[in-house]
């Protein structure tokens, strides 16, 4: 079992939100993907944290800081999930 907090962008608060939503480890996050994992925690997120959190999850899956994801890819993901 891989710890969520070993992934980039995931600190204690986001890891706790994921666990409470049933995403218990990094393997489960990888299986779900960023969009589906985000949908599990979306209801408890403040509106102004949603885009950042979605991108943080995507970056975690890619093994990079979310700011390193190319802007066009960030825009595509945000439009697809948050549309």
Short mmCIF file of N, CA and C in Angstrom, two decimals:
data_model
loop_
_atom_site.label_atom_id
_atom_site.label_comp_id
_atom_site.label_asym_id
_atom_site.label_seq_id
_atom_site.Cartn_x
_atom_site.Cartn_y
_atom_site.Cartn_z
N UNK A 1 0.85 -1.18 0.00
CA UNK A 1 0.00 0.00 0.00
C UNK A 1 0.89 1.23 0.00
N UNK A 2 0.73 2.08 -1.01
CA UNK A 2 1.49 3.31 -1.12
C UNK A 2 0.75 4.43 -0.40
N UNK A 3 1.50 5.19 0.36
CA UNK A 3 0.91 6.31 1.08
C UNK A 3 0.54 7.43 0.12
N UNK A 4 -0.63 7.98 0.31
CA UNK A 4 -1.05 9.13 -0.51
C UNK A 4 -0.10 10.30 -0.33
N UNK A 5 0.37 10.51 0.89
CA UNK A 5 1.22 11.66 1.17
C UNK A 5 2.62 11.54 0.61
N UNK A 6 2.97 10.41 0.06
CA UNK A 6 4.26 10.28 -0.62
C UNK A 6 4.20 10.86 -2.03
N UNK A 7 3.00 11.11 -2.52
CA UNK A 7 2.82 11.67 -3.85
C UNK A 7 2.97 13.18 -3.82
N UNK A 8 3.49 13.77 -4.90
CA UNK A 8 3.57 15.23 -4.95
C UNK A 8 2.18 15.85 -4.83
N UNK A 9 2.11 17.00 -4.26
CA UNK A 9 0.88 17.80 -4.15
C UNK A 9 -0.10 17.33 -3.08
N UNK A 10 0.15 16.20 -2.47
CA UNK A 10 -0.82 15.67 -1.50
C UNK A 10 -0.25 15.78 -0.10
N UNK A 11 -0.83 16.69 0.65
CA UNK A 11 -0.46 16.85 2.05
C UNK A 11 -1.48 16.17 2.94
N UNK A 12 -1.39 16.44 4.21
CA UNK A 12 -2.25 15.78 5.19
C UNK A 12 -3.73 16.05 4.96
N UNK A 13 -4.08 17.29 4.63
CA UNK A 13 -5.50 17.65 4.47
C UNK A 13 -6.11 16.93 3.27
N UNK A 14 -5.45 16.99 2.12
CA UNK A 14 -5.99 16.33 0.93
C UNK A 14 -5.99 14.82 1.11
N UNK A 15 -4.96 14.26 1.71
CA UNK A 15 -4.93 12.82 1.96
C UNK A 15 -6.10 12.41 2.85
N UNK A 16 -6.39 13.20 3.86
CA UNK A 16 -7.51 12.89 4.75
C UNK A 16 -8.84 12.96 3.99
N UNK A 17 -9.00 13.96 3.15
CA UNK A 17 -10.24 14.06 2.36
C UNK A 17 -10.40 12.83 1.46
N UNK A 18 -9.31 12.44 0.83
CA UNK A 18 -9.37 11.27 -0.06
C UNK A 18 -9.72 10.01 0.73
N UNK A 19 -9.08 9.81 1.86
CA UNK A 19 -9.37 8.62 2.67
C UNK A 19 -10.82 8.58 3.11
N UNK A 20 -11.35 9.72 3.57
CA UNK A 20 -12.75 9.77 4.00
C UNK A 20 -13.70 9.47 2.84
N UNK A 21 -13.25 9.73 1.62
CA UNK A 21 -14.08 9.46 0.43
C UNK A 21 -13.86 8.05 -0.10
N UNK A 22 -13.03 7.26 0.57
CA UNK A 22 -12.82 5.87 0.15
C UNK A 22 -11.60 5.64 -0.70
N UNK A 23 -10.76 6.65 -0.87
CA UNK A 23 -9.52 6.50 -1.64
C UNK A 23 -8.41 6.35 -0.60
N UNK A 24 -8.10 5.11 -0.25
CA UNK A 24 -7.23 4.85 0.88
C UNK A 24 -5.75 4.87 0.63
N UNK A 25 -5.36 4.75 -0.63
CA UNK A 25 -3.92 4.72 -0.91
C UNK A 25 -3.65 5.17 -2.34
N UNK A 26 -2.37 5.28 -2.66
CA UNK A 26 -1.97 5.77 -3.98
C UNK A 26 -2.44 4.83 -5.09
N UNK A 27 -2.46 3.54 -4.83
CA UNK A 27 -2.93 2.59 -5.83
C UNK A 27 -4.38 2.82 -6.21
N UNK A 28 -5.21 3.10 -5.22
CA UNK A 28 -6.62 3.38 -5.48
C UNK A 28 -6.77 4.70 -6.25
N UNK A 29 -5.96 5.69 -5.91
CA UNK A 29 -5.99 6.95 -6.65
C UNK A 29 -5.61 6.71 -8.11
N UNK A 30 -4.59 5.92 -8.34
CA UNK A 30 -4.18 5.61 -9.72
C UNK A 30 -5.30 4.88 -10.47
N UNK A 31 -5.96 3.96 -9.79
CA UNK A 31 -7.04 3.20 -10.42
C UNK A 31 -8.20 4.11 -10.82
N UNK A 32 -8.53 5.04 -9.96
CA UNK A 32 -9.65 5.95 -10.23
C UNK A 32 -9.31 7.02 -11.25
N UNK A 33 -8.09 7.52 -11.19
CA UNK A 33 -7.73 8.67 -12.01
C UNK A 33 -8.12 9.96 -11.30
N UNK A 34 -7.57 11.05 -11.76
CA UNK A 34 -7.79 12.32 -11.08
C UNK A 34 -9.24 12.77 -11.12
N UNK A 35 -9.90 12.62 -12.24
CA UNK A 35 -11.28 13.09 -12.38
C UNK A 35 -12.24 12.37 -11.46
N UNK A 36 -12.17 11.05 -11.43
CA UNK A 36 -13.10 10.28 -10.58
C UNK A 36 -12.78 10.47 -9.10
N UNK A 37 -11.50 10.54 -8.75
CA UNK A 37 -11.13 10.79 -7.35
C UNK A 37 -11.61 12.18 -6.93
N UNK A 38 -11.44 13.15 -7.81
CA UNK A 38 -11.89 14.50 -7.51
C UNK A 38 -13.40 14.54 -7.27
N UNK A 39 -14.16 13.84 -8.08
CA UNK A 39 -15.62 13.83 -7.91
C UNK A 39 -16.02 13.28 -6.55
N UNK A 40 -15.23 12.39 -5.99
CA UNK A 40 -15.54 11.83 -4.67
C UNK A 40 -15.37 12.86 -3.56
N UNK A 41 -14.45 13.80 -3.72
CA UNK A 41 -14.20 14.79 -2.67
C UNK A 41 -14.78 16.17 -2.99
N UNK A 42 -15.24 16.35 -4.18
CA UNK A 42 -15.73 17.66 -4.62
C UNK A 42 -16.77 18.30 -3.70
N UNK A 43 -17.75 17.55 -3.19
CA UNK A 43 -18.79 18.20 -2.37
C UNK A 43 -18.27 18.92 -1.14
N UNK A 44 -17.16 18.50 -0.59
CA UNK A 44 -16.67 19.14 0.63
C UNK A 44 -15.65 20.25 0.37
N UNK A 45 -15.33 20.49 -0.89
CA UNK A 45 -14.34 21.50 -1.22
C UNK A 45 -14.98 22.88 -1.39
N UNK A 46 -14.33 23.92 -0.88
CA UNK A 46 -14.81 25.26 -1.18
C UNK A 46 -14.66 25.53 -2.68
N UNK A 47 -15.51 26.33 -3.22
CA UNK A 47 -15.50 26.62 -4.66
C UNK A 47 -14.12 27.07 -5.14
N UNK A 48 -13.46 27.92 -4.36
CA UNK A 48 -12.18 28.46 -4.80
C UNK A 48 -11.02 27.47 -4.71
N UNK A 49 -11.25 26.28 -4.17
CA UNK A 49 -10.19 25.27 -4.07
C UNK A 49 -10.36 24.16 -5.09
N UNK A 50 -11.41 24.17 -5.85
CA UNK A 50 -11.71 23.03 -6.72
C UNK A 50 -10.71 22.87 -7.86
N UNK A 51 -10.42 23.92 -8.58
CA UNK A 51 -9.50 23.80 -9.71
C UNK A 51 -8.12 23.36 -9.23
N UNK A 52 -7.64 24.01 -8.20
CA UNK A 52 -6.32 23.68 -7.66
C UNK A 52 -6.26 22.22 -7.20
N UNK A 53 -7.30 21.74 -6.54
CA UNK A 53 -7.32 20.38 -6.03
C UNK A 53 -7.34 19.37 -7.17
N UNK A 54 -8.13 19.61 -8.18
CA UNK A 54 -8.16 18.72 -9.35
C UNK A 54 -6.77 18.64 -9.98
N UNK A 55 -6.14 19.78 -10.17
CA UNK A 55 -4.81 19.78 -10.77
C UNK A 55 -3.77 19.13 -9.86
N UNK A 56 -3.93 19.29 -8.56
CA UNK A 56 -3.02 18.64 -7.61
C UNK A 56 -3.12 17.12 -7.74
N UNK A 57 -4.32 16.60 -7.88
CA UNK A 57 -4.50 15.16 -8.05
C UNK A 57 -3.87 14.67 -9.35
N UNK A 58 -4.08 15.42 -10.42
CA UNK A 58 -3.49 15.03 -11.70
C UNK A 58 -1.96 15.04 -11.62
N UNK A 59 -1.42 16.08 -11.00
CA UNK A 59 0.03 16.14 -10.83
C UNK A 59 0.55 14.99 -9.98
N UNK A 60 -0.18 14.65 -8.94
CA UNK A 60 0.22 13.52 -8.09
C UNK A 60 0.32 12.24 -8.91
N UNK A 61 -0.63 12.02 -9.77
CA UNK A 61 -0.62 10.82 -10.62
C UNK A 61 0.53 10.85 -11.61
N UNK A 62 0.92 12.02 -12.04
CA UNK A 62 2.03 12.15 -12.99
C UNK A 62 3.39 12.20 -12.30
N UNK A 63 3.38 12.32 -10.97
CA UNK A 63 4.62 12.40 -10.23
C UNK A 63 5.31 13.74 -10.33
N UNK A 64 4.50 14.81 -10.44
CA UNK A 64 5.07 16.15 -10.59
C UNK A 64 4.20 17.18 -9.88
N UNK A 65 4.78 18.33 -9.63
CA UNK A 65 3.99 19.44 -9.12
C UNK A 65 2.96 19.82 -10.18
N UNK A 66 1.79 20.20 -9.75
CA UNK A 66 0.72 20.49 -10.71
C UNK A 66 1.08 21.66 -11.60
N UNK A 67 1.91 22.56 -11.12
CA UNK A 67 2.30 23.72 -11.92
C UNK A 67 3.18 23.33 -13.11
N UNK A 68 3.73 22.13 -13.10
CA UNK A 68 4.57 21.66 -14.21
C UNK A 68 3.74 21.03 -15.34
N UNK A 69 2.47 20.82 -15.10
CA UNK A 69 1.60 20.29 -16.16
C UNK A 69 1.41 21.40 -17.19
N UNK A 70 1.63 21.12 -18.47
CA UNK A 70 1.46 22.17 -19.48
C UNK A 70 0.07 22.82 -19.41
N UNK A 71 0.04 24.13 -19.62
CA UNK A 71 -1.20 24.88 -19.47
C UNK A 71 -2.33 24.33 -20.34
N UNK A 72 -2.03 23.92 -21.55
CA UNK A 72 -3.10 23.40 -22.42
C UNK A 72 -3.70 22.13 -21.83
N UNK A 73 -2.87 21.29 -21.22
CA UNK A 73 -3.38 20.07 -20.59
C UNK A 73 -4.18 20.39 -19.34
N UNK A 74 -3.74 21.39 -18.58
CA UNK A 74 -4.51 21.82 -17.41
C UNK A 74 -5.88 22.31 -17.84
N UNK A 75 -5.91 23.15 -18.87
CA UNK A 75 -7.18 23.69 -19.36
C UNK A 75 -8.12 22.59 -19.82
N UNK A 76 -7.59 21.61 -20.53
CA UNK A 76 -8.40 20.50 -21.01
C UNK A 76 -9.00 19.72 -19.85
N UNK A 77 -8.19 19.41 -18.85
CA UNK A 77 -8.67 18.66 -17.70
C UNK A 77 -9.74 19.44 -16.94
N UNK A 78 -9.49 20.70 -16.68
CA UNK A 78 -10.45 21.52 -15.95
C UNK A 78 -11.76 21.63 -16.71
N UNK A 79 -11.70 21.84 -18.01
CA UNK A 79 -12.93 21.93 -18.81
C UNK A 79 -13.69 20.61 -18.84
N UNK A 80 -12.95 19.51 -18.89
CA UNK A 80 -13.61 18.18 -18.92
C UNK A 80 -14.30 17.86 -17.60
N UNK A 81 -13.64 18.14 -16.49
CA UNK A 81 -14.17 17.74 -15.19
C UNK A 81 -15.06 18.81 -14.58
N UNK A 82 -14.66 20.06 -14.67
CA UNK A 82 -15.44 21.12 -14.03
C UNK A 82 -16.40 21.81 -14.99
N UNK A 83 -16.11 21.62 -16.30
CA UNK A 83 -16.88 22.15 -17.40
C UNK A 83 -17.77 23.24 -17.15
#
